[in-house]
Short mmCIF file of C-alpha atoms in Angstrom, two decimals:
data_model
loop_
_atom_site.label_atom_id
_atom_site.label_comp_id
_atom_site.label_asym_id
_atom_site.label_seq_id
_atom_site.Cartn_x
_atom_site.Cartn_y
_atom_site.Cartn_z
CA UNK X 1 -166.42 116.27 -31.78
CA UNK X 2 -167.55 113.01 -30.15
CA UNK X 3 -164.89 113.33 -27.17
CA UNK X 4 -161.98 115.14 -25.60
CA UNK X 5 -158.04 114.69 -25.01
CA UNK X 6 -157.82 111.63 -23.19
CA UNK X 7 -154.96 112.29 -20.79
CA UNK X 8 -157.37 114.05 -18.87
CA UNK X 9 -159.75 111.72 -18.45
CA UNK X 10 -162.28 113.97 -20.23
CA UNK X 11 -165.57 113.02 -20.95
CA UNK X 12 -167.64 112.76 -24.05
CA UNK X 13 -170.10 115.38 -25.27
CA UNK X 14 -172.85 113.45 -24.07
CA UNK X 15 -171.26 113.85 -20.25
CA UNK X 16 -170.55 117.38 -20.50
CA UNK X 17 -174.02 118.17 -19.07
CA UNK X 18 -172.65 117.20 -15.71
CA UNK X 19 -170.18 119.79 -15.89
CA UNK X 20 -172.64 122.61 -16.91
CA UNK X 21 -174.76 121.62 -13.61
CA UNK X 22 -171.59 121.81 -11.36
CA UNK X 23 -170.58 125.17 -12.52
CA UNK X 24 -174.14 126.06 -12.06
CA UNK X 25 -173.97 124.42 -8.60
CA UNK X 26 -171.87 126.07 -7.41
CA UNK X 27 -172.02 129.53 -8.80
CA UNK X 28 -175.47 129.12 -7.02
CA UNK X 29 -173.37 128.64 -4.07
CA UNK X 30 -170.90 131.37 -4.35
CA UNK X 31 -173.61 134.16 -5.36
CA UNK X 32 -175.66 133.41 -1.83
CA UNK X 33 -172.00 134.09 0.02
CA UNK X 34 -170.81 136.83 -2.02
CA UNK X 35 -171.62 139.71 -3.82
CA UNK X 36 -171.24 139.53 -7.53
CA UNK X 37 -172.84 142.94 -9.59
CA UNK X 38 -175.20 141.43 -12.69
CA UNK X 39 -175.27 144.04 -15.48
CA UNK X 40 -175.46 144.22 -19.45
CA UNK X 41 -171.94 143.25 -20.80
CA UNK X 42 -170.47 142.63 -24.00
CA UNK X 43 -169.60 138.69 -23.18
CA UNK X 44 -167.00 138.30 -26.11
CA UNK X 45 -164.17 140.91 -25.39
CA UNK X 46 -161.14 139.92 -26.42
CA UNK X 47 -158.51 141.73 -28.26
CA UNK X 48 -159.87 141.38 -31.68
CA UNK X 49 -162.96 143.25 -30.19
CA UNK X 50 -161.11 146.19 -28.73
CA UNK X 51 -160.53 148.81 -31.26
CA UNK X 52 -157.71 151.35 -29.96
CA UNK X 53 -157.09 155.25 -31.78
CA UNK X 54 -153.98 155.79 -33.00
CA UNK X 55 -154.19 159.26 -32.45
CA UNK X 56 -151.15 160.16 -29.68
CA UNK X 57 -152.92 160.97 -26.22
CA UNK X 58 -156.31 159.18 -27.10
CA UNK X 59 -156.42 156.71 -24.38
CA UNK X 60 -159.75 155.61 -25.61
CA UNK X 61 -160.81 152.39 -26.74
CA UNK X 62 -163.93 150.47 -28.47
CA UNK X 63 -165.73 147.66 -28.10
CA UNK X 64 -167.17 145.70 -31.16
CA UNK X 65 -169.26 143.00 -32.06
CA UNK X 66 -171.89 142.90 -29.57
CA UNK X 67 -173.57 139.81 -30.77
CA UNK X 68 -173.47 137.72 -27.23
CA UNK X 69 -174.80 141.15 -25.59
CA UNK X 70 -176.80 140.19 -22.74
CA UNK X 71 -176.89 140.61 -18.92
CA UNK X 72 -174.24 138.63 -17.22
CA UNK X 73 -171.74 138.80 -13.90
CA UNK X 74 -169.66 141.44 -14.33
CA UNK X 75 -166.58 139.29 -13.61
CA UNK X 76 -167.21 137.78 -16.62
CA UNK X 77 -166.18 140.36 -18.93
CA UNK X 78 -163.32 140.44 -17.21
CA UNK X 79 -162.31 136.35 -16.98
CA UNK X 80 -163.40 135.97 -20.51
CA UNK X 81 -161.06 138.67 -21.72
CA UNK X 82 -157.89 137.07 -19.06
CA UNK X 83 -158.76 133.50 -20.95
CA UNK X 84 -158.68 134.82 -24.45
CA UNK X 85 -155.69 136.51 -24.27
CA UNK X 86 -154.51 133.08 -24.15
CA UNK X 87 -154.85 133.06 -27.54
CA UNK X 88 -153.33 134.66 -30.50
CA UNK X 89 -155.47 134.88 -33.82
CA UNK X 90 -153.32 135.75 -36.50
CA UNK X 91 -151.99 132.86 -37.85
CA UNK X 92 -152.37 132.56 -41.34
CA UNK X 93 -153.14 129.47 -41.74
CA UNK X 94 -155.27 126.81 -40.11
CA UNK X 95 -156.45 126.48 -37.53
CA UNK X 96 -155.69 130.16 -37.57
CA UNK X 97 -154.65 130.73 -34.18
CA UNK X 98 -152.14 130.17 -31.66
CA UNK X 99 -152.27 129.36 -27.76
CA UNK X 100 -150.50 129.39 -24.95
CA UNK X 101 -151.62 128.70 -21.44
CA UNK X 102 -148.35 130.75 -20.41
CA UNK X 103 -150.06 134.12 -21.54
CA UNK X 104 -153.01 133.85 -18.61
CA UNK X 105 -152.41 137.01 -16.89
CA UNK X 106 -151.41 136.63 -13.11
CA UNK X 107 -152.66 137.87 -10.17
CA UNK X 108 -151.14 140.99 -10.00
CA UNK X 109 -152.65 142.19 -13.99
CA UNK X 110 -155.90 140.51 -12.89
CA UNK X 111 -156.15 142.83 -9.78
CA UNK X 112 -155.60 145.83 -12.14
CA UNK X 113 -158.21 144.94 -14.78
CA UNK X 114 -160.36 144.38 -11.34
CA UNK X 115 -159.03 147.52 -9.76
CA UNK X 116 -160.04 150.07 -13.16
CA UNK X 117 -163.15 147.98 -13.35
CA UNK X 118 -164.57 148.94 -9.70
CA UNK X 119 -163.10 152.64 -10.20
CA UNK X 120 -165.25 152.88 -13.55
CA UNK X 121 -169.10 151.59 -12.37
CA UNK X 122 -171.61 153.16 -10.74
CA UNK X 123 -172.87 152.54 -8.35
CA UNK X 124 -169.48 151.45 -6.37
CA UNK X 125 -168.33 147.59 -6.25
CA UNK X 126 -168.08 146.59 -2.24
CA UNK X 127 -166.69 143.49 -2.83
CA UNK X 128 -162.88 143.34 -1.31
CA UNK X 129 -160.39 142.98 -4.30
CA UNK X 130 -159.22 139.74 -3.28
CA UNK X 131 -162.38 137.99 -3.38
CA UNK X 132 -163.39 139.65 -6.64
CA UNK X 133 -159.73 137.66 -7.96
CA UNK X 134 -161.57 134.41 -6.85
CA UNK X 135 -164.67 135.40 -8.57
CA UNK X 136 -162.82 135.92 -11.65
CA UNK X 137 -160.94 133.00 -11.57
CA UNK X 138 -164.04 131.07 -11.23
CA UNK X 139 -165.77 132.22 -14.63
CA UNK X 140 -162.44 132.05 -16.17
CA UNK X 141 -163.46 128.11 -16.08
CA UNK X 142 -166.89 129.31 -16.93
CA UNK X 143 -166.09 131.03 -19.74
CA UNK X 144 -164.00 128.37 -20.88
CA UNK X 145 -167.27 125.84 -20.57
CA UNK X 146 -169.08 128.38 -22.30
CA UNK X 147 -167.20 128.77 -25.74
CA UNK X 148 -166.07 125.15 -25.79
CA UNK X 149 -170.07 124.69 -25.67
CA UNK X 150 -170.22 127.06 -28.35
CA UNK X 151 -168.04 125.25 -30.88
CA UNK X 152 -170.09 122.15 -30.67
CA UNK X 153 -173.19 123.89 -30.74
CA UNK X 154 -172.40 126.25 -33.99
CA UNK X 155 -173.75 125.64 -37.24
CA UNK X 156 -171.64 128.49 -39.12
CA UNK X 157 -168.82 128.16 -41.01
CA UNK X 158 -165.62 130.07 -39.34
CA UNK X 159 -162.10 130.07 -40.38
CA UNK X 160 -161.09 128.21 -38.02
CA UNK X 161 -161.15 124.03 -37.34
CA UNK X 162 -163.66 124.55 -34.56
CA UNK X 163 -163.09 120.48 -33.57
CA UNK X 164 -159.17 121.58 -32.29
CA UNK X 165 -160.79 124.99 -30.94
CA UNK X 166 -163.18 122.75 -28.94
CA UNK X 167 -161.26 120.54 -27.77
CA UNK X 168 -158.80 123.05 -26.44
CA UNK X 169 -161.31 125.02 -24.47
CA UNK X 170 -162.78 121.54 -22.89
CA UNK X 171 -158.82 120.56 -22.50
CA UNK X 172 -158.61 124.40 -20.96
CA UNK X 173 -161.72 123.97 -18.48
CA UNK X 174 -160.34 121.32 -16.84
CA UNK X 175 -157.10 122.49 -16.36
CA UNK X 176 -158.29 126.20 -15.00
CA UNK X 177 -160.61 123.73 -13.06
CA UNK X 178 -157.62 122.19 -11.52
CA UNK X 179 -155.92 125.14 -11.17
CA UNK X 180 -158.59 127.54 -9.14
CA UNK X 181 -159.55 124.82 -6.89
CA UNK X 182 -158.52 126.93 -4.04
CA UNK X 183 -159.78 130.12 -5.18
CA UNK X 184 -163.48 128.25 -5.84
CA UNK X 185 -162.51 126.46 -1.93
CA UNK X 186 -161.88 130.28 -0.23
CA UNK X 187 -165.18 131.54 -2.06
CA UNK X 188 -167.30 128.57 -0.57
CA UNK X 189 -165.45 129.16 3.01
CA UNK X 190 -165.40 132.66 3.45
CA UNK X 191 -168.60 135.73 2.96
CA UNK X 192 -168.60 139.34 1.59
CA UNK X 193 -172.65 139.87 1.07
CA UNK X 194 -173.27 142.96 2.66
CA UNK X 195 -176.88 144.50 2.99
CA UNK X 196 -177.40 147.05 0.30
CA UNK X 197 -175.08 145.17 -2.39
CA UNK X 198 -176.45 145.76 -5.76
#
């Protein structure tokens, strides 16, 4: 891909570097103000990497392909799964996939997946729920940066026309760019650090 839907003014690859240092900017930013728990997580879960039992009463579920392991934010686990939901993958033909910006869950199902998620870890998450719906909505955009970096850096072959899968998560970061402007503005305004935060 040499360059990205025009309507939005995107720029070429050789550009995007200026993006990756204001994400980086101001996450810098919004980890000296806030809280946000670092730990090893699975950064690719999506429904295709949930497995669910269909026994009746098994509430369980697992987690596959733990390729991208590594330690990351939290949050991320969490915005990465919100933005791929976005995205249906089981269209038999190319480019194999469906989207819909429409199927970003709202507030009120982010707060739940946010809600289980501090009821689950140990040691206890702090950080008031509102602020961790900012946070979330702020590597939403990162994790769209993040796999639309992917598809231009892979060299594998996928099943997929990874050119259109680009340029809809570049298309994507803008937008969620555009669209959590205040959330990123109430993160940079306001502070939840408290002393003992791990």
């Amino acid at each position: 891909s040499s360059g990205i839907n025009a309507e939005y003014g995107d720029p070429v690859v050789d550009e995007w570097q200026s993006e990756v240092n204001w994400f980086l900017g101001v996450l810098a930013k919004i980890e000296a103000r806030h809280h946000m728990r670092v730990a090893l997580c699975h950064n690719d879960v999506n429904h295709n990497n949930i497995l669910i039992p269909e026994a009746e009463g098994d509430d369980r579920f697992i987690l596959i392909d733990y390729e991208y392991t590594g330690y990351n934010y939290t949050v991320f686990d969490i915005a990465n799964y919100c933005a791929e939901l976005q995205y249906d993958w089981s269209l038999p033909e190319p480019p194999h996939y469906t989207f819909d910006e429409e199927w970003l869950p709202n507030d009120e199902l982010m707060l739940k997946m946010i809600r289980v998620h501090k009821r689950v870890v140990t040691p206890p998450i702090t950080t008031p729920d509102h602020i961790m719906l900012n946070q979330v909505k702020f590597m939403i955009i990162g994790s769209e940066l993040y796999w639309a970096l992917w598809g231009i850096s892979i060299n594998t072959s996928f099943n997929v026309d990874l050119d259109t899968y680009t340029q809809n998560k570049m298309r994507c970061y803008y937008q969620k760019k555009r669209w959590f402007a205040g959330a990123i503005e109430e993160l940079l305004k306001t502070e939840s650090r408290a002393d003992g935060d791990t």
